[in-house]
PDB file of C-alpha atoms and ligand atoms in Angstrom:
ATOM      1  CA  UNK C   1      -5.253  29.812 -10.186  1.00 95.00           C
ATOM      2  CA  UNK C   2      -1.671  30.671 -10.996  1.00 98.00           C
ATOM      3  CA  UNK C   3       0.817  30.782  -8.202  1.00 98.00           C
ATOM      4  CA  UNK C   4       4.313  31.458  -7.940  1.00 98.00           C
ATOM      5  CA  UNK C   5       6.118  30.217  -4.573  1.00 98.00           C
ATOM      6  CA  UNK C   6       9.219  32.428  -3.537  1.00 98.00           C
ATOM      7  CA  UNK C   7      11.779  31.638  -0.424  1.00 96.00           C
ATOM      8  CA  UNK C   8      15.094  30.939   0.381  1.00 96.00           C
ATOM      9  CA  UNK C   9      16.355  27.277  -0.264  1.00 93.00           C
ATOM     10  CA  UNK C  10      14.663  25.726   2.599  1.00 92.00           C
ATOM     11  CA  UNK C  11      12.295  28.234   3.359  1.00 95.00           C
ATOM     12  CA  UNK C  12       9.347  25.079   2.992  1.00 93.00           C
ATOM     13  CA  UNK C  13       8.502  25.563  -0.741  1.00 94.00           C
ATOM     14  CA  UNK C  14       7.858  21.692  -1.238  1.00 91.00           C
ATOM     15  CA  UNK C  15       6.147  21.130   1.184  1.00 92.00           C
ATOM     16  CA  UNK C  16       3.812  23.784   0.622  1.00 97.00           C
ATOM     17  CA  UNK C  17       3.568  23.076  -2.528  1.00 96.00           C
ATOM     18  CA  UNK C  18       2.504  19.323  -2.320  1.00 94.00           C
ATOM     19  CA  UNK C  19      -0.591  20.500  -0.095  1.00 96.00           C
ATOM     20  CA  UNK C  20      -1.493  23.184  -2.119  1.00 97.00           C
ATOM     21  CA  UNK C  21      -1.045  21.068  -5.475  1.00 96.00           C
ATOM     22  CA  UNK C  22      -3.348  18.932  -3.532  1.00 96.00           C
ATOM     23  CA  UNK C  23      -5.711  20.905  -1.873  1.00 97.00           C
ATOM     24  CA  UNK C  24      -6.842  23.332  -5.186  1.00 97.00           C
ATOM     25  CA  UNK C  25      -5.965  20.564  -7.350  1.00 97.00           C
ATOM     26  CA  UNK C  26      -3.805  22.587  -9.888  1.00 97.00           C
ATOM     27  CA  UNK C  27      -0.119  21.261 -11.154  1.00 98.00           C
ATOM     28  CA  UNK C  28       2.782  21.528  -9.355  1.00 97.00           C
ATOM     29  CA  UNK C  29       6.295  22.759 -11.408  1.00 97.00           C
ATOM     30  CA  UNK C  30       9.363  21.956  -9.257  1.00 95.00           C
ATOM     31  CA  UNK C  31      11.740  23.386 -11.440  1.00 96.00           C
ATOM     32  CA  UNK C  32      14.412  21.987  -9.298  1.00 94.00           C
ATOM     33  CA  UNK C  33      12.316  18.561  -9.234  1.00 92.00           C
ATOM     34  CA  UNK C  34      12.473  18.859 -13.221  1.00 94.00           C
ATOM     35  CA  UNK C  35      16.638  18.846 -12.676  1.00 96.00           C
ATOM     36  CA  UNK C  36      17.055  16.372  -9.928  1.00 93.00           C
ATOM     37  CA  UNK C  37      14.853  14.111 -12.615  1.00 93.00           C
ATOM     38  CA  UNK C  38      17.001  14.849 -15.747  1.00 94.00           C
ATOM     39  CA  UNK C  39      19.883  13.766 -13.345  1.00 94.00           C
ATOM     40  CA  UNK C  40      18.642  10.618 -12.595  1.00 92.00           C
ATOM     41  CA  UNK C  41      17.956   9.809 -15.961  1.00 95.00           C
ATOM     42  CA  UNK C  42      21.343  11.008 -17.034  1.00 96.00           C
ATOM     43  CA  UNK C  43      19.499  12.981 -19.797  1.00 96.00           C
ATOM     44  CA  UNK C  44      21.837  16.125 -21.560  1.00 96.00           C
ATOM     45  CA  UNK C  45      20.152  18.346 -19.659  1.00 95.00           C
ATOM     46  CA  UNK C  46      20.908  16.652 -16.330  1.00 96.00           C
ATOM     47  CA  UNK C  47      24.324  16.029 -17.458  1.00 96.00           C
ATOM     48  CA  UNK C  48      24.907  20.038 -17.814  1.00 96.00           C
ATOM     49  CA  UNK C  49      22.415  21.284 -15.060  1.00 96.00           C
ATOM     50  CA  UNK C  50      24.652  18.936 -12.264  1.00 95.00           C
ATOM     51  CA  UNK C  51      27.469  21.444 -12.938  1.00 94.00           C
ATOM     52  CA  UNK C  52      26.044  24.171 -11.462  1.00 96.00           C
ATOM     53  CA  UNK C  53      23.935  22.485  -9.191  1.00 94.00           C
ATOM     54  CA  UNK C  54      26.392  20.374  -7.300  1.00 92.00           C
ATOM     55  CA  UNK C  55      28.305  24.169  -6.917  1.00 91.00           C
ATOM     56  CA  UNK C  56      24.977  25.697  -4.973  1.00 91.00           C
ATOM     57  CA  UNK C  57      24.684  28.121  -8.489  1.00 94.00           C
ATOM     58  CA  UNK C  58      22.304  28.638 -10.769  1.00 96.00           C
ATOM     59  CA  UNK C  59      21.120  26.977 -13.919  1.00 97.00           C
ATOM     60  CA  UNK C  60      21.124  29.599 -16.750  1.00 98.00           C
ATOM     61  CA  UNK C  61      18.260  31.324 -17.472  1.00 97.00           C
ATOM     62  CA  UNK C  62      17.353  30.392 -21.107  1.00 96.00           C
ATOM     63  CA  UNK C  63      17.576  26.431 -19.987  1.00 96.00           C
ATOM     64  CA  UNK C  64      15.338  26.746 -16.915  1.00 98.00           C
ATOM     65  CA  UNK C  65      12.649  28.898 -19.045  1.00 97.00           C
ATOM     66  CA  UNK C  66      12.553  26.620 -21.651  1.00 95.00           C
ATOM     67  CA  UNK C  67      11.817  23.287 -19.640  1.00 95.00           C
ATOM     68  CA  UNK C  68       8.800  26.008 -17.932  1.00 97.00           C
ATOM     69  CA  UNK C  69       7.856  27.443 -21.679  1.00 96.00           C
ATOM     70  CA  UNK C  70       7.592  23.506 -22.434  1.00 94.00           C
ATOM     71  CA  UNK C  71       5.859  22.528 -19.325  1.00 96.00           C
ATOM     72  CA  UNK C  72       3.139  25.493 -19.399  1.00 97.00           C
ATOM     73  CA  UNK C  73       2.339  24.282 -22.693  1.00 96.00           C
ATOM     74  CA  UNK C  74       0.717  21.229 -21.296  1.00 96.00           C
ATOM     75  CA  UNK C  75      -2.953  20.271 -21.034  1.00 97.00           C
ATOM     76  CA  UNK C  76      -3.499  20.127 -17.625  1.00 97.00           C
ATOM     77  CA  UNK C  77      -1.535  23.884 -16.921  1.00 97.00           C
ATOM     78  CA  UNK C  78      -4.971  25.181 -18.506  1.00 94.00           C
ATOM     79  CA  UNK C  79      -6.307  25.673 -15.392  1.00 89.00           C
ATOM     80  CA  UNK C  80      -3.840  26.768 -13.122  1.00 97.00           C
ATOM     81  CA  UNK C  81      -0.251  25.957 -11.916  1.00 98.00           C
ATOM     82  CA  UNK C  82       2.034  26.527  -8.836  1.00 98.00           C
ATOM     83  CA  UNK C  83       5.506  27.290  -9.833  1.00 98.00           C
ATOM     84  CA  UNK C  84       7.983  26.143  -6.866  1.00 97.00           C
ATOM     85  CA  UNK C  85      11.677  27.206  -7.525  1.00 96.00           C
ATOM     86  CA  UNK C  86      11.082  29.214 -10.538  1.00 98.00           C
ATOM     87  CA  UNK C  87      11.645  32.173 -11.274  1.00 98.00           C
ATOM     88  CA  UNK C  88      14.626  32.902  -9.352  1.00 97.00           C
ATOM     89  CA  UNK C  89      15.794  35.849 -11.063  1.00 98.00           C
ATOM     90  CA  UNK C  90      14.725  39.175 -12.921  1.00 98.00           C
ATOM     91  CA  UNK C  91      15.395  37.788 -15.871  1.00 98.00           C
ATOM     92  CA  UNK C  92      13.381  34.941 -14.778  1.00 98.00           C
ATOM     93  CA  UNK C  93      10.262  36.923 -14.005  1.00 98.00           C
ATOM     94  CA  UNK C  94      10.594  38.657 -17.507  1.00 98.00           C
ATOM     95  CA  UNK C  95      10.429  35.907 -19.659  1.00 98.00           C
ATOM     96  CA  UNK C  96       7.513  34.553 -17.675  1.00 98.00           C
ATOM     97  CA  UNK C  97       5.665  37.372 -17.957  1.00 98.00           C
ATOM     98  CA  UNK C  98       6.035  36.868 -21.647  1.00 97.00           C
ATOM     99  CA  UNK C  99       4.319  33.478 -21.330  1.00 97.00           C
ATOM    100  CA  UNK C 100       1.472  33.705 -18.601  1.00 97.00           C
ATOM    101  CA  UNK C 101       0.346  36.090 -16.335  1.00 96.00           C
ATOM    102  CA  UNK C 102       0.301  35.410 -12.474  1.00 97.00           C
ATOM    103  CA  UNK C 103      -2.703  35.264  -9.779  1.00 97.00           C
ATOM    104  CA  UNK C 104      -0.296  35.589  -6.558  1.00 98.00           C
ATOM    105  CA  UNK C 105       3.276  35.120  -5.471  1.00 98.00           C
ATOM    106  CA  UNK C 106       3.478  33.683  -1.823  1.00 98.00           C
ATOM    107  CA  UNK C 107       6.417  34.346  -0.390  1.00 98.00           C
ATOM    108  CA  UNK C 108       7.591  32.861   2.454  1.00 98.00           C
ATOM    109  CA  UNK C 109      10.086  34.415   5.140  1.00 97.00           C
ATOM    110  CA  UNK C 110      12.414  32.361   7.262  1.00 95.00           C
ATOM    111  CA  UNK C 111      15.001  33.436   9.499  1.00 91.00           C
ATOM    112  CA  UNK C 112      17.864  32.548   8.032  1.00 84.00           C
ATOM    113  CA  UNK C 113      19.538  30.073  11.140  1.00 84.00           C
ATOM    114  CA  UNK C 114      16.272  28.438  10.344  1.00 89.00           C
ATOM    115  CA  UNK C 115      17.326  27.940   6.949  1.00 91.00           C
ATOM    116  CA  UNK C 116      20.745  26.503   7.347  1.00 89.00           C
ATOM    117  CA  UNK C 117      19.522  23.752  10.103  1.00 88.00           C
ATOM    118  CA  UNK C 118      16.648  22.861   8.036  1.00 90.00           C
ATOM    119  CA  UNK C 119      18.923  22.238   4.865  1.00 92.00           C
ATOM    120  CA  UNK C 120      21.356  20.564   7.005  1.00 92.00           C
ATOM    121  CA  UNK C 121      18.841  18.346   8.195  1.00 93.00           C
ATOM    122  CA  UNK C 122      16.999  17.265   4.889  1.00 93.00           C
ATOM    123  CA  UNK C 123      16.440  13.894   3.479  1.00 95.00           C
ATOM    124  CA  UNK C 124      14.762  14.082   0.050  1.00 95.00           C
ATOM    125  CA  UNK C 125      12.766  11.351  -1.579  1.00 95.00           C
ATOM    126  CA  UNK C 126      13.499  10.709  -5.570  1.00 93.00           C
ATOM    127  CA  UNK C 127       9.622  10.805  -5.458  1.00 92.00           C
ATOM    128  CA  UNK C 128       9.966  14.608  -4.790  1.00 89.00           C
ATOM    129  CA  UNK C 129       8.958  14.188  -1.024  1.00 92.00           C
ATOM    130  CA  UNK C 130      11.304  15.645   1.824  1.00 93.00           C
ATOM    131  CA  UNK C 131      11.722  14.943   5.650  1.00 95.00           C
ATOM    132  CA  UNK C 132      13.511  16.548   8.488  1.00 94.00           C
ATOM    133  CA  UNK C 133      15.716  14.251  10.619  1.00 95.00           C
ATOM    134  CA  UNK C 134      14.427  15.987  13.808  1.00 92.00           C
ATOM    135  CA  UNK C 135      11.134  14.737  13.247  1.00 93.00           C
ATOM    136  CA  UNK C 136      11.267  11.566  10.671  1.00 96.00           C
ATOM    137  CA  UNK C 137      13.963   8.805  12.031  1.00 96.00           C
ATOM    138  CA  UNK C 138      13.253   6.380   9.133  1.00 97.00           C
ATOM    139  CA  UNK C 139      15.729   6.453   5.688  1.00 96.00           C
ATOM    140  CA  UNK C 140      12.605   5.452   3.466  1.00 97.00           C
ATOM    141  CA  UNK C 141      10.319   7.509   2.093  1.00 97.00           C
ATOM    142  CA  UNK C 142       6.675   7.210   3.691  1.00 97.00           C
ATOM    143  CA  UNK C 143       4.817   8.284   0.921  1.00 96.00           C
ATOM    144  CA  UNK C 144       6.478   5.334  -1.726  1.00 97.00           C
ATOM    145  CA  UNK C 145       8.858   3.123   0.201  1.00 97.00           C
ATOM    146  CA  UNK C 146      12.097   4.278  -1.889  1.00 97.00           C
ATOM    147  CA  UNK C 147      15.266   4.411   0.009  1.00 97.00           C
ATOM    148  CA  UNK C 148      16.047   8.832   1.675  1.00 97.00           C
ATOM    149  CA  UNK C 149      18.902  10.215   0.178  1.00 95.00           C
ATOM    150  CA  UNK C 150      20.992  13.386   1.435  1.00 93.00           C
ATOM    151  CA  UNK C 151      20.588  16.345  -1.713  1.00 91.00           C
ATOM    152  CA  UNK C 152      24.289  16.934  -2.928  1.00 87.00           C
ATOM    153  CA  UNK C 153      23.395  20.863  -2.780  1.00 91.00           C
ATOM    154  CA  UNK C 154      22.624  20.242   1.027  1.00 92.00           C
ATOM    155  CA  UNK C 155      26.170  20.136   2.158  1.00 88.00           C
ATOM    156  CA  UNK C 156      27.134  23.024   4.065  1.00 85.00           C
ATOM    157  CA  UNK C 157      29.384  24.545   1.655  1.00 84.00           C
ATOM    158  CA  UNK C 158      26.920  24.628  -1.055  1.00 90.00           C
ATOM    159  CA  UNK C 159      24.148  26.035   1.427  1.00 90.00           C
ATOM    160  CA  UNK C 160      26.413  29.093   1.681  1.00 89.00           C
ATOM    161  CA  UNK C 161      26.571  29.580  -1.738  1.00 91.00           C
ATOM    162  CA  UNK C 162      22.663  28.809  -2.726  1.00 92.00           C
ATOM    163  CA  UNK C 163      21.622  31.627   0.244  1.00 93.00           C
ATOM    164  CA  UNK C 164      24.279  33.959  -1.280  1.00 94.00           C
ATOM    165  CA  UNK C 165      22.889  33.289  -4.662  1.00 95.00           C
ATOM    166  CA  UNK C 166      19.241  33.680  -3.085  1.00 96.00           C
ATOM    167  CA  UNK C 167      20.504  37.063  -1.379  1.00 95.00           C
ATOM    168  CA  UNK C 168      21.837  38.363  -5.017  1.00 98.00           C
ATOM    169  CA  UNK C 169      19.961  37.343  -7.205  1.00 98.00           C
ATOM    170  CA  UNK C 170      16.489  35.588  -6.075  1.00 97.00           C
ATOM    171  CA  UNK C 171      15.383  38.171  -3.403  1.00 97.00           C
ATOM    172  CA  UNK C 172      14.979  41.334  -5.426  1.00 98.00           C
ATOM    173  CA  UNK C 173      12.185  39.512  -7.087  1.00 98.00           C
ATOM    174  CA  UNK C 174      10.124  40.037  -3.780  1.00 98.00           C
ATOM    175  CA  UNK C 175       9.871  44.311  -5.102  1.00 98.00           C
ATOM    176  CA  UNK C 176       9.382  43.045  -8.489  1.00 98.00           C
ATOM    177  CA  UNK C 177       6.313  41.352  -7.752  1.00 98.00           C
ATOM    178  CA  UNK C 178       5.665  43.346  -4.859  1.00 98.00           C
ATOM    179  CA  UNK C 179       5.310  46.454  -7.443  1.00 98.00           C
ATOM    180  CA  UNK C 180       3.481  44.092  -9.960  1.00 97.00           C
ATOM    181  CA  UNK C 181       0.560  44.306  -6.494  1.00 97.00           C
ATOM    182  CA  UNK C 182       0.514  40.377  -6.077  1.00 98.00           C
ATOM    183  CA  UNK C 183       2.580  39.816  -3.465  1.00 98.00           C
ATOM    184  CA  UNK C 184       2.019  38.428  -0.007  1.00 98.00           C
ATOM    185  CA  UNK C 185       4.081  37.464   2.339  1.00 98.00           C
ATOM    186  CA  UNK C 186       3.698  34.523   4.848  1.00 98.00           C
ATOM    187  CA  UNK C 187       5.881  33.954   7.911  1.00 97.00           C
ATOM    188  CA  UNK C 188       7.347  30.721   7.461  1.00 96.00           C
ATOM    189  CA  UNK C 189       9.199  30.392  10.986  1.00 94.00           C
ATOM    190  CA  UNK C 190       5.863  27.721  11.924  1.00 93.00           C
ATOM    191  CA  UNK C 191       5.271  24.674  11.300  1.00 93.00           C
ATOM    192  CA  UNK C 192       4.158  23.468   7.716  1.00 94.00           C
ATOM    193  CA  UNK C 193       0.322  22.916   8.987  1.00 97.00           C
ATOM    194  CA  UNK C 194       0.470  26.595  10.576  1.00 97.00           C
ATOM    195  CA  UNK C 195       2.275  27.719   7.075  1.00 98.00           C
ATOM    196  CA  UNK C 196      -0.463  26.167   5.126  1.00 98.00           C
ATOM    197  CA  UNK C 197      -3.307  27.592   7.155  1.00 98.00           C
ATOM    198  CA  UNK C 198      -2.226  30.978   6.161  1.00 98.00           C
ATOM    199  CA  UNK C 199      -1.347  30.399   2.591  1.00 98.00           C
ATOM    200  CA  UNK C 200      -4.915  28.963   2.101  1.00 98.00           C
ATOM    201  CA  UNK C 201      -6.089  32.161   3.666  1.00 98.00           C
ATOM    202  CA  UNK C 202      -4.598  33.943   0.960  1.00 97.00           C
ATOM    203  CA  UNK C 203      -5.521  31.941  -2.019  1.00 97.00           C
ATOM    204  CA  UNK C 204      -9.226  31.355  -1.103  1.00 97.00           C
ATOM    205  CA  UNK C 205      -9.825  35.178  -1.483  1.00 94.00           C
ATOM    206  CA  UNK C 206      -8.040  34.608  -4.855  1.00 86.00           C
TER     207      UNK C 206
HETATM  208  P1  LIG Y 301      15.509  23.500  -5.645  1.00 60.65           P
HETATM  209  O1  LIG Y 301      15.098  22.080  -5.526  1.00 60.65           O
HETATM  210  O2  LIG Y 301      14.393  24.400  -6.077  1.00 60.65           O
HETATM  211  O3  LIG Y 301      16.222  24.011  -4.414  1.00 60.65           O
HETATM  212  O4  LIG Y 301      16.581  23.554  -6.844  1.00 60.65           O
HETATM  213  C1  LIG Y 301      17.821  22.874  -6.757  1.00 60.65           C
HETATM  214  C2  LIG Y 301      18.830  23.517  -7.666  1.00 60.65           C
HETATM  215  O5  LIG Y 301      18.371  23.445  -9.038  1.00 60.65           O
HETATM  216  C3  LIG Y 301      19.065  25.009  -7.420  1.00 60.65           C
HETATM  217  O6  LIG Y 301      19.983  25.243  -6.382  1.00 60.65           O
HETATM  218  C4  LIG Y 301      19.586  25.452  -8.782  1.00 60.65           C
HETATM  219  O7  LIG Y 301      20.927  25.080  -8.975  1.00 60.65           O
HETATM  220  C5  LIG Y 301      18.732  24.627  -9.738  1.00 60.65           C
HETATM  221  N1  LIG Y 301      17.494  25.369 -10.069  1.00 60.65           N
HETATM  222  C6  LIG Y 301      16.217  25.055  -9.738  1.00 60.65           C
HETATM  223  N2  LIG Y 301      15.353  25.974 -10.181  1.00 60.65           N
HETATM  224  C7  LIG Y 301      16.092  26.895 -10.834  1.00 60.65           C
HETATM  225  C8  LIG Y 301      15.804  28.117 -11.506  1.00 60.65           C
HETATM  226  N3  LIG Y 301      14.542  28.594 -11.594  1.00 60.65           N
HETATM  227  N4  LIG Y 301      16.831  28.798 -12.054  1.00 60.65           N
HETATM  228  C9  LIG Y 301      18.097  28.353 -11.996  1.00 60.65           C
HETATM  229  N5  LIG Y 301      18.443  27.235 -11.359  1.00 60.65           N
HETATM  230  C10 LIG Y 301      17.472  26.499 -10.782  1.00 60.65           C
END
């Protein structure tokens, strides 16, 4: 099973994609996971992807498809993947379609107010794992104990920018795929269990 998820920053793409990871037991590829990681480890790539990401833009396109090309490549990707964060433009798609082809893209819709008090309210995990202070009141992680830490790109005036960039240059990918007949669209305005309920419905037909 190859799946692609596609939605605004915030829309819920983690957190779908850590139960679906889970649930059909395929890989998940956090492209923006991959970044946050280089970062951490101060690694050349981190080093230059910060630059853009601290500014709400994009990486470039040939960097992002070659950690993907790379990552694809590996054993376990035999069998499936979930891409979460990638691709994010036409360009994007194109090269991907070079390298794989795709079972379905889920695309999630959320209002965009949603969007901006979600982000606003995130607390990441370095573990990959995210929490909403409305609903988690603790500043360590649940899943592995490490201390909650407040994204960089989730300050307000980088949330403008990464929805802008979403608006330009992520969205037209919903008619690309759309076109392509794989599309489906899930209304992401629900909880994550209610989200996941109708993403499975989707996937177990696939
Ligand atoms: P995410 O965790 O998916 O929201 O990604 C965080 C940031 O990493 C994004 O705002 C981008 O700056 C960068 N990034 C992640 N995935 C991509 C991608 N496919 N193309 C370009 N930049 C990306």
């Amino acid at each position: 099973m190859k799946v692609i998820l596609l939605g605004a920053p915030g829309a819920g793409k983690g957190s779908q994609a850590t139960k679906i990871a889970q649930h059909y037991a395929i890989p998940h590829i956090s492209t923006g996971d991959a970044f946050r990681s280089n970062i951490a480890k101060g690694t050349e790539i981190g080093v230059y992807a910060k630059s853009f990401i601290d500014k709400g833009q994009l990486v470039p396109d040939d960097v992002v498809v070659r950690i993907v090309d790379a990552r694809l490549k590996e054993a376990d990707c035999a069998k499936g993947f979930l891409l979460d964060g990638f691709p994010r433009s036409i360009p994007q798609a194109e090269a991907l379609d070079r390298l794989t082809d795709i079972d379905a893209v889920i695309n999630i819709e959320v209002d965009f107010s949603v969007i901006t008090a979600r982000l606003t309210g995130r607390r990441t995990c370095r573990c990959g794992e995210s929490y909403h202070i409305s609903t988690y009141h603790k500043d360590t992680c649940a899943k592995c104990g490490q201390p909650l830490y407040i994204r960089d790109d989730d300050k307000e005036e980088t949330i403008k920018n990464r929805l802008e960039v979403y608006r330009k240059t992520t969205e037209p990918l919903v008619k690309y795929y759309a076109e392509k007949g794989v599309l489906y669209n899930v209304d992401g305005n629900r909880s994550i269990d209610e989200v996941f309920v109708a993403v499975k419905e989707i996937l177990d037909r696939k």
